[in-house]
Coordinates of N, CA and C in Angstrom, one line a residue:
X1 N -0.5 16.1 -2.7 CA -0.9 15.5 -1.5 C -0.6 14.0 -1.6
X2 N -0.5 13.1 -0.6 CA 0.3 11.8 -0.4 C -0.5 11.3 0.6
X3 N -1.3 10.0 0.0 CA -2.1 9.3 1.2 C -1.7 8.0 1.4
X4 N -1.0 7.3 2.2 CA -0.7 6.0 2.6 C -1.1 4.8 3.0
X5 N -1.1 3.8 2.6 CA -2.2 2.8 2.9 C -1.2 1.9 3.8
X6 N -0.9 1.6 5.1 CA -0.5 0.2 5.4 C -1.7 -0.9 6.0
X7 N -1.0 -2.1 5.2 CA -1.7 -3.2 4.7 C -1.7 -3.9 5.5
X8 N -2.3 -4.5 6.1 CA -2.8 -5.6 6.8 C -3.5 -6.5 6.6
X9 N -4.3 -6.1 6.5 CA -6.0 -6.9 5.8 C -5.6 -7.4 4.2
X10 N -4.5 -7.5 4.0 CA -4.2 -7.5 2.3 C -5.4 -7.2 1.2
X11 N -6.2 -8.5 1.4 CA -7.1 -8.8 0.1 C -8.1 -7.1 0.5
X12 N -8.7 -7.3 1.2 CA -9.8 -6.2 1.6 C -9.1 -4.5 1.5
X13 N -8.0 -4.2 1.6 CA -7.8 -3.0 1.7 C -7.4 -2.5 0.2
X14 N -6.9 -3.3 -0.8 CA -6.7 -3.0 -1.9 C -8.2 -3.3 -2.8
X15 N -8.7 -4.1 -2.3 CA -10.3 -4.3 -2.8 C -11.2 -2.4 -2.5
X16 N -11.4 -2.2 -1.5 CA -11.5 -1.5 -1.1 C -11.4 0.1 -1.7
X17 N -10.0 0.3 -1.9 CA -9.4 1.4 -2.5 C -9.4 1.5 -3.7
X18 N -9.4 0.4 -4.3 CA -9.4 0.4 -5.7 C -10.7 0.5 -5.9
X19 N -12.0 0.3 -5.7 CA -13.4 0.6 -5.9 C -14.1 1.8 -5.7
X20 N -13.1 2.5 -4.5 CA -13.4 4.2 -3.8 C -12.6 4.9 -4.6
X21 N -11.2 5.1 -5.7 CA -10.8 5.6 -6.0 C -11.3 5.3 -7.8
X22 N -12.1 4.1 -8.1 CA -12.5 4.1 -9.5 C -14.0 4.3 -9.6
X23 N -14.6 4.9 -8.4 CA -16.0 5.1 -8.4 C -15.8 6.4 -8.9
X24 N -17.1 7.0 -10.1 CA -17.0 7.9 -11.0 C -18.3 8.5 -10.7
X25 N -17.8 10.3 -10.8 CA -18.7 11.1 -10.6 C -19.4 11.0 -11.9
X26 N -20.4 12.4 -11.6 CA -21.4 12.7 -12.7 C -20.6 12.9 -13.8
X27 N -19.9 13.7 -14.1 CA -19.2 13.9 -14.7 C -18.3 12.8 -15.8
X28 N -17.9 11.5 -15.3 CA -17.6 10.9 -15.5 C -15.4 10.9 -15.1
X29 N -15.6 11.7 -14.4 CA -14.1 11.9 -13.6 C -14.1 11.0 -12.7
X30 N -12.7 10.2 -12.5 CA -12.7 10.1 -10.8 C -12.9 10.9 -9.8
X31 N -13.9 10.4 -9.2 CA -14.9 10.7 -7.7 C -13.5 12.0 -7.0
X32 N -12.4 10.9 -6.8 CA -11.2 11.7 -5.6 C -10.4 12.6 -6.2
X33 N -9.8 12.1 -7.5 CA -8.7 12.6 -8.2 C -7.7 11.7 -7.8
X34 N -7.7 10.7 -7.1 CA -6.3 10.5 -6.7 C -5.8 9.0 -7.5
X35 N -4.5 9.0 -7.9 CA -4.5 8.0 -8.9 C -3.3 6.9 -8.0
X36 N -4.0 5.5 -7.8 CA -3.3 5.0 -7.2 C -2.0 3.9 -7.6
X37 N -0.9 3.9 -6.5 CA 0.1 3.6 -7.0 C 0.6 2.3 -5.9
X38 N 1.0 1.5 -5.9 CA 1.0 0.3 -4.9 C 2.7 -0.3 -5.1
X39 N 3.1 -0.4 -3.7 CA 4.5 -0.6 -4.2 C 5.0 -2.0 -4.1
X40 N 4.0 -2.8 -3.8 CA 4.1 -3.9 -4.0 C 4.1 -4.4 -5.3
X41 N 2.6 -3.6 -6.5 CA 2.7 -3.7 -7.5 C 3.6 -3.8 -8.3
X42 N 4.3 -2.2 -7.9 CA 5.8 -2.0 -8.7 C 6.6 -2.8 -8.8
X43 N 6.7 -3.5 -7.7 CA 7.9 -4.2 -7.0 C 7.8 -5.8 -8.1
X44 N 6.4 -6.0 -7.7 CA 6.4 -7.5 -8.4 C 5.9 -7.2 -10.2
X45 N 6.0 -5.7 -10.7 CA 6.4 -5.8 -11.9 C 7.6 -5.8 -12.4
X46 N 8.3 -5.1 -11.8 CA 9.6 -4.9 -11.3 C 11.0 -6.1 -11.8
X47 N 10.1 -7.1 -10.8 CA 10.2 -7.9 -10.4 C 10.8 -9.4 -12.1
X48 N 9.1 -9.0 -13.0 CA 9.1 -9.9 -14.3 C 9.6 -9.3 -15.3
X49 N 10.4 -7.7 -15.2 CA 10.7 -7.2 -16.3 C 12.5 -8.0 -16.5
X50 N 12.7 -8.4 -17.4 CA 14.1 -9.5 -18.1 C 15.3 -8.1 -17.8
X51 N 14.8 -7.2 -17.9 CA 16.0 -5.8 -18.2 C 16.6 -5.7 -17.0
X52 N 15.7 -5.8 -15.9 CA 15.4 -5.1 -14.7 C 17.1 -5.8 -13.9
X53 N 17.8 -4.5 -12.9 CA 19.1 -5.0 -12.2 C 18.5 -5.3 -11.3
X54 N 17.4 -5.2 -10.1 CA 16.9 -5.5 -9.4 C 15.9 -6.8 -9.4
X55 N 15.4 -7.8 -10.1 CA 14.2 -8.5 -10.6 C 14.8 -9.7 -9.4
X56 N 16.2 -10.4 -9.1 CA 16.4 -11.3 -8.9 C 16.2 -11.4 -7.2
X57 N 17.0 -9.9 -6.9 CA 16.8 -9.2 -5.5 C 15.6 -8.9 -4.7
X58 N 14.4 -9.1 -5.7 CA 13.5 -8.3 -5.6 C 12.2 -9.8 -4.8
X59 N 13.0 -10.6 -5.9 CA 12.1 -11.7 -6.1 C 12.0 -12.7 -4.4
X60 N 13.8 -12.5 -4.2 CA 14.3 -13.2 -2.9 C 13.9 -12.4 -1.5
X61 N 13.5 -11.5 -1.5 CA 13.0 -10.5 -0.5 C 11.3 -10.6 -0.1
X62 N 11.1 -10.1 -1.5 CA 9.8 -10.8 -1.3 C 9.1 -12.2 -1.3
X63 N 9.7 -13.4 -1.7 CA 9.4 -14.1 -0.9 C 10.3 -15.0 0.0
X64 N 10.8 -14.2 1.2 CA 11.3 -14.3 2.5 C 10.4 -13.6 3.3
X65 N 9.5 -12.9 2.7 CA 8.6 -12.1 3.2 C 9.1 -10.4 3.7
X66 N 10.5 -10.3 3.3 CA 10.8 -9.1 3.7 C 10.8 -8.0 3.5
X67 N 11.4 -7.0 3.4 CA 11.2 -5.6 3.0 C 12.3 -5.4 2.1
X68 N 11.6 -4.6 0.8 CA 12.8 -4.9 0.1 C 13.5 -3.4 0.1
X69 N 14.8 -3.6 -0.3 CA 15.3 -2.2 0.0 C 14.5 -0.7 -0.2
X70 N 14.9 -0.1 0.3 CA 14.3 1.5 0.1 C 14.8 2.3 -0.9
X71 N 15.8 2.1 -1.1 CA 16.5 2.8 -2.9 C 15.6 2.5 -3.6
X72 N 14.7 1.0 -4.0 CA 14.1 0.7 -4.9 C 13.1 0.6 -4.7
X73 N 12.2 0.7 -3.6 CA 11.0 1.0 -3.9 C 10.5 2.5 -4.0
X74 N 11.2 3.2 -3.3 CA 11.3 4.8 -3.9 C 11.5 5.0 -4.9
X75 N 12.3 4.5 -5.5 CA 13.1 4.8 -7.0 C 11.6 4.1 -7.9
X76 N 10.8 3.4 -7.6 CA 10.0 3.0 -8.7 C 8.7 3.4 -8.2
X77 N 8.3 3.8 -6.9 CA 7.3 5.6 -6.8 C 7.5 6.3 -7.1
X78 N 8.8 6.9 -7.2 CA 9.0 8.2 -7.7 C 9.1 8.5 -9.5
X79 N 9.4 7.3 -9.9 CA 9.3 7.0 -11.5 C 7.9 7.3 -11.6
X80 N 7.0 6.8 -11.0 CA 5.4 6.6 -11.7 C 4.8 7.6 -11.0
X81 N 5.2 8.2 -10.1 CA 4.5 9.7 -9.5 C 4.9 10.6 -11.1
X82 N 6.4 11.0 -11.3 CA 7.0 12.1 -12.4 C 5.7 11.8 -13.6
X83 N 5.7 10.2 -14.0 CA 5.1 9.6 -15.3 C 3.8 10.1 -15.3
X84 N 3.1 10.1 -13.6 CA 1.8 10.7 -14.2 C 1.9 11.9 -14.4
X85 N 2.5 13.1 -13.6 CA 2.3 14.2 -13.8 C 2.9 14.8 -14.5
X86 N 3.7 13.9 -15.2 CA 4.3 14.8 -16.9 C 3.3 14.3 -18.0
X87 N 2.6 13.7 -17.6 CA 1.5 13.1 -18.5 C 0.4 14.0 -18.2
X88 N -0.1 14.7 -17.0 CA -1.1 15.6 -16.7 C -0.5 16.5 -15.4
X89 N -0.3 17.3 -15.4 CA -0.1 18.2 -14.3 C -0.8 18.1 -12.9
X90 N -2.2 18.1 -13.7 CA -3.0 18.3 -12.5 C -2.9 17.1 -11.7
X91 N -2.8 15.9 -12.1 CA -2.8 14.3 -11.3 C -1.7 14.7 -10.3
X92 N -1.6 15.4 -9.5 CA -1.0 15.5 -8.7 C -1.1 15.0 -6.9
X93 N -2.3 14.2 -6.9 CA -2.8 13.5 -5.5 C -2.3 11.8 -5.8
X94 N -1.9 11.4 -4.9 CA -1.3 9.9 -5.2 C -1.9 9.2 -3.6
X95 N -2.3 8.2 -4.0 CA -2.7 7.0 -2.6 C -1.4 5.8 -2.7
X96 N -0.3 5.9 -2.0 CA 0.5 5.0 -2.1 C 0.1 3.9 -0.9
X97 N -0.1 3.1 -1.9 CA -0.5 2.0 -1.2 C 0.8 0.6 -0.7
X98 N 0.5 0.7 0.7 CA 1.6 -0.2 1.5 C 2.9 -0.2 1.5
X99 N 3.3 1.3 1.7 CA 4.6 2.3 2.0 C 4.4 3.5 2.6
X100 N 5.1 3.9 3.6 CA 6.4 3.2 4.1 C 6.2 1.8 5.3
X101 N 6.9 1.0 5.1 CA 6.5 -0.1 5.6 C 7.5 -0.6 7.0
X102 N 8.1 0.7 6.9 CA 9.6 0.5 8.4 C 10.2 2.0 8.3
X103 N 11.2 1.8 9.1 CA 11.8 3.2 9.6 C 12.8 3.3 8.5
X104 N 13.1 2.6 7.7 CA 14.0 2.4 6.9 C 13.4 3.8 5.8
X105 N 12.2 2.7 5.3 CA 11.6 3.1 4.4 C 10.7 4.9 4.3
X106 N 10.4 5.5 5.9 CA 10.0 6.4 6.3 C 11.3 7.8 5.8
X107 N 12.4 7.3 6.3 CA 13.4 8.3 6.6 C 13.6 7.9 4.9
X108 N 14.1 7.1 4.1 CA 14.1 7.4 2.5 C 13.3 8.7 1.7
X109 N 12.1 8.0 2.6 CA 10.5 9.0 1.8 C 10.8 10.3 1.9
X110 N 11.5 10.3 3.6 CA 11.8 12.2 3.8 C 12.8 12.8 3.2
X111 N 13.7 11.7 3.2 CA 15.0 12.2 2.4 C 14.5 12.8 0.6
X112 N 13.9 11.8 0.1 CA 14.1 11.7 -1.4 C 12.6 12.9 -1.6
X113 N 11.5 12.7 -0.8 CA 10.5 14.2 -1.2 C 9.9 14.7 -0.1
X114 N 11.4 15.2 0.6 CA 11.2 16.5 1.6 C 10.7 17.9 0.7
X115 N 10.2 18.6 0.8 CA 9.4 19.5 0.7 C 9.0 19.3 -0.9
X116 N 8.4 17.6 -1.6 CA 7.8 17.7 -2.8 C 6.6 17.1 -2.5
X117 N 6.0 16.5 -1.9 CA 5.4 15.9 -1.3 C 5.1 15.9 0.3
X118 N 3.5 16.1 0.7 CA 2.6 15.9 2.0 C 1.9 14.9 2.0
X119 N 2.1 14.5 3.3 CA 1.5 13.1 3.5 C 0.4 13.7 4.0
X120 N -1.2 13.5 3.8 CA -2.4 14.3 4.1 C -2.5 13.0 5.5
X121 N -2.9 11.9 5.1 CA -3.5 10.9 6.4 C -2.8 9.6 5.9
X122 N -3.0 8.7 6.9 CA -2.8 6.9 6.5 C -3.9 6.6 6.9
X123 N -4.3 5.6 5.6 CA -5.7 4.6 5.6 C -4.9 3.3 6.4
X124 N -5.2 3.2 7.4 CA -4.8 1.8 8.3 C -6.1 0.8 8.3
X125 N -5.8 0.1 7.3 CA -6.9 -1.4 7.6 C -6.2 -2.5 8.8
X126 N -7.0 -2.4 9.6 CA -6.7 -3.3 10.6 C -7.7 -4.7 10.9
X127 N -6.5 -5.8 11.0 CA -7.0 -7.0 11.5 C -7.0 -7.8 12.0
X128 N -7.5 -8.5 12.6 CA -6.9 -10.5 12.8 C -5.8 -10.7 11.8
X129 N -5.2 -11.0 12.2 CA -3.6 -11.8 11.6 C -4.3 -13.2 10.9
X130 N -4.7 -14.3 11.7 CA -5.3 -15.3 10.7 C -6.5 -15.3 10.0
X131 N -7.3 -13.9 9.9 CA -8.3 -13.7 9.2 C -7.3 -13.1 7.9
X132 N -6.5 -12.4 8.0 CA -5.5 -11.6 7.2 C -4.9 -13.4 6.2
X133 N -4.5 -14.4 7.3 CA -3.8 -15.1 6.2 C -4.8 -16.1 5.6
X134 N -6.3 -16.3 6.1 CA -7.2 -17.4 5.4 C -7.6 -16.4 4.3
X135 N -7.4 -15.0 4.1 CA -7.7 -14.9 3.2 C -6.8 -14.3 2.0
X136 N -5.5 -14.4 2.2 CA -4.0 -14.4 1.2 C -4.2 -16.1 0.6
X137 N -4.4 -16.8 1.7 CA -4.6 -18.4 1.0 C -5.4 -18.7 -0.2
X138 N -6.8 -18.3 0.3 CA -7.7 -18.2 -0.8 C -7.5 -17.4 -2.5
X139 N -6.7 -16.2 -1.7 CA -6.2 -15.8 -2.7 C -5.2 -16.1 -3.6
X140 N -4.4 -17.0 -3.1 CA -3.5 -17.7 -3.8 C -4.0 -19.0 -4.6
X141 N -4.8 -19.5 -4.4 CA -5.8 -20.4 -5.1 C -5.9 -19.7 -6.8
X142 N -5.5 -18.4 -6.8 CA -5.5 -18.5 -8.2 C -4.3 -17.0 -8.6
X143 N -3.8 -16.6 -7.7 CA -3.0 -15.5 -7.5 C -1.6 -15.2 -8.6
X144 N -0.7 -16.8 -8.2 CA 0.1 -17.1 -8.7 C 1.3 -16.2 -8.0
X145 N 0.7 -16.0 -6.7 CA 1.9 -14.9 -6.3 C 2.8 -16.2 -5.5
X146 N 4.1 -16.0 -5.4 CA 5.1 -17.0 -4.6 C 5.1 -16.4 -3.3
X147 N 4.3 -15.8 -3.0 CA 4.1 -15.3 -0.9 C 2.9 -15.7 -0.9
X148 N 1.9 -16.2 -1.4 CA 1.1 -16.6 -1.1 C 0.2 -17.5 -0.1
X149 N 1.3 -18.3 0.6 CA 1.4 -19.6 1.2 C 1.8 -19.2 2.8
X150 N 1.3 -19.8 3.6 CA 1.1 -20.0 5.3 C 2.7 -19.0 5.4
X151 N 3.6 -20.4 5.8 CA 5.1 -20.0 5.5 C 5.5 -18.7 5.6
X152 N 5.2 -18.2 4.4 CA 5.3 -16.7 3.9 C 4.7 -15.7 4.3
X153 N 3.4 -15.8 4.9 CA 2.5 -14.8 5.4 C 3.4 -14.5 6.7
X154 N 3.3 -15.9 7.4 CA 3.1 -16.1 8.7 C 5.0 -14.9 8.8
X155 N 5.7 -15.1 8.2 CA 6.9 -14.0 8.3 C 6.7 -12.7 8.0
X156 N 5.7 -12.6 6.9 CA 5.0 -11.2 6.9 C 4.4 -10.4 7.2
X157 N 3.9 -11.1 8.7 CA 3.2 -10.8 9.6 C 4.1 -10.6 11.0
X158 N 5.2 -11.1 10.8 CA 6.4 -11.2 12.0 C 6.8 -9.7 11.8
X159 N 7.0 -9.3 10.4 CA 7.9 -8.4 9.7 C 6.7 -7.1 10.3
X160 N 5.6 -7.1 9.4 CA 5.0 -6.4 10.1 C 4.6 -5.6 11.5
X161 N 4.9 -6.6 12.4 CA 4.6 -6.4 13.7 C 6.0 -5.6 14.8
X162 N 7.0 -6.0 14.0 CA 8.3 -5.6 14.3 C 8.9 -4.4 13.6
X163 N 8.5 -4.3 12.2 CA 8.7 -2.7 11.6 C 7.7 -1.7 11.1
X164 N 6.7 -2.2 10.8 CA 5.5 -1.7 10.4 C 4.4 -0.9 11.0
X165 N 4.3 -1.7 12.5 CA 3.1 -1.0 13.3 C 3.7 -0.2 13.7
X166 N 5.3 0.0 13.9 CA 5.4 1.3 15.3 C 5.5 2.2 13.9
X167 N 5.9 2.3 12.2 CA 5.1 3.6 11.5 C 3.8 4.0 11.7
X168 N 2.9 3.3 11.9 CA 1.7 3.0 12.1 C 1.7 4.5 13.4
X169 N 1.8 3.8 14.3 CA 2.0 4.3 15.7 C 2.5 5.6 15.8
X170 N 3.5 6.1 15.1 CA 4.1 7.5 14.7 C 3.1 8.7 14.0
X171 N 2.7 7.9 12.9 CA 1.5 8.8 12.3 C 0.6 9.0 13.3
X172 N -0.1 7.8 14.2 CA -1.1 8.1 15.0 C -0.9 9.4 16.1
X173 N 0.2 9.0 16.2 CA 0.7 10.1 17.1 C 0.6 11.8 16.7
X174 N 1.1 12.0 15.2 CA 0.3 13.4 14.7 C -0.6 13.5 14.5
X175 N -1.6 12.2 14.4 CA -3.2 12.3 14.4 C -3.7 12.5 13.2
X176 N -2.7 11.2 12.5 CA -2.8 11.4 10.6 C -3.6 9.8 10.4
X177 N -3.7 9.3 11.4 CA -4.6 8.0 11.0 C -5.8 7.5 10.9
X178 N -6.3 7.2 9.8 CA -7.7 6.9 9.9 C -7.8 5.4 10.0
X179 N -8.3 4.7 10.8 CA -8.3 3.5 10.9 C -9.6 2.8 10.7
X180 N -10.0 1.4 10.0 CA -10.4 0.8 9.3 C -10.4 -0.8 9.9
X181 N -11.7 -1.2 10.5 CA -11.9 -2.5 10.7 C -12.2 -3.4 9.8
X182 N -11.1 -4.1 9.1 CA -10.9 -5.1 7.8 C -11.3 -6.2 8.2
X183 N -11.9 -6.5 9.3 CA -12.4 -7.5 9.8 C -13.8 -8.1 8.8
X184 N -14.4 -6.8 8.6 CA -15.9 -6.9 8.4 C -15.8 -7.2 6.9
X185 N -17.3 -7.5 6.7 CA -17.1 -7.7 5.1 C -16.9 -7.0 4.2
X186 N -16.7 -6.9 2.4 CA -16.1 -6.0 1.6 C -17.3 -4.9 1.6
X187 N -18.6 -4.8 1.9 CA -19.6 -4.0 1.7 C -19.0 -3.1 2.8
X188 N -18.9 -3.9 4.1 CA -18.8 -2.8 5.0 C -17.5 -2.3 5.2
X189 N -16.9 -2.7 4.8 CA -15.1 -1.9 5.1 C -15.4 -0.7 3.5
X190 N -15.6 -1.1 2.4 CA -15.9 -0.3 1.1 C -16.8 0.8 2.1
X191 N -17.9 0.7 2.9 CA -18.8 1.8 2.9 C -17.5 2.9 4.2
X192 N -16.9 2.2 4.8 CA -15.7 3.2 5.3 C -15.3 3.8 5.0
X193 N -14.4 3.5 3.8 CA -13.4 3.4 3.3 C -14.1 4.8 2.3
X194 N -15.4 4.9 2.2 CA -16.1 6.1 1.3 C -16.2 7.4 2.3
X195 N -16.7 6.9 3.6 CA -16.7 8.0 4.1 C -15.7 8.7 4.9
X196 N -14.4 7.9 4.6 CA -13.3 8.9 5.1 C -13.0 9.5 3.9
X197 N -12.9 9.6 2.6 CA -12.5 10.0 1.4 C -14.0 11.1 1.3
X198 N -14.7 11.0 1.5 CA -15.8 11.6 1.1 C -15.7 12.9 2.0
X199 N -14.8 12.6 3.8 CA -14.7 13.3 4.5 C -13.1 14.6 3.9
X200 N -12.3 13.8 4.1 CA -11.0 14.0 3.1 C -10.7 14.8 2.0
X201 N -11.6 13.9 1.1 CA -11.3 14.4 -0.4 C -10.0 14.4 -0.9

């Protein structure tokens, strides 16, 4: 199963997921099962590895604020989806977080895991756009990311609005969206963010 996060709310929706997806049952298992995978993460480790043919490509895209190609950010979900589940079989539920992020990126996903992968729902955090970038700023105060900065948001917010929502809009349309006011504070977007997964599983 395949659950999608597009990002908006940056700081709050990965705060968020990351606290619902590492909260631990009785047992001491994760609560969901689902082990998450972030393609931005990829991208900007991607990004510092010396080997990497992509690192230089990767670097100029993202900060232009853009989308970086779809060969490679597929190509490095699809590496770390195989890695977990040749490492455990059963890890087979994945939260890809902030992909697909355009039509580009949509039609890759179908192409490369047509019948290996189901997308169950999209976790959509939604927000204010300058509540979204006072708080990438603050974050950058110690982040060390090179998008961090007005500049950079403010195009990744252009990017967004021009390739991102109408995926958005497509899913809503099969009535795969759960949506999420990232407005509010981390208690209350987290207590959301529990009871759609709680509802889900």
């Amino acid at each position: 199963m395949q659950v999608h996060v597009e990002e908006e709310a940056f700081q709050y929706s990965e705060l968020s997921v990351r606290s619902v997806l590492f909260s631990h049952s009785n047992h001491g298992e994760m609560k969901y099962g689902y082990t998450h995978l972030s393609a931005g993460e990829l991208l900007r480790d991607e990004r510092k590895n010396p080997d990497s043919q992509y690192g230089e490509l990767i670097e100029k895209y993202i900060k232009d604020g853009k989308i970086v190609p779809v060969e490679i950010t597929i190509s490095l979900l699809k590496r770390e989806m195989d890695r977990t589940m040749a490492a455990n079989a059963q890890k087979n539920k994945f939260l890809i977080d902030g992909f697909p992020r355009n039509q580009d990126n949509l039609q890759g996903w179908n192409k490369t895991m047509d019948g290996k992968a189901d997308v169950s729902f999209v976790l959509f955090f939604d927000c204010n756009n300058e509540i979204c970038i006072e708080r990438c700023l603050e974050r950058g105060k110690s982040s060390g990311r090179s998008d961090d900065n007005r500049e950079s948001l403010e195009k990744r917010i252009q990017t967004y609005l021009q390739s991102t929502k109408p995926i958005i809009d497509l899913y809503e349309e099969m009535g795969k969206v759960k949506k999420i006011d990232a407005s509010k504070s981390v208690d209350e977007v987290f207590d959301e963010v529990v009871k759609i997964f709680d509802k889900e599983g």
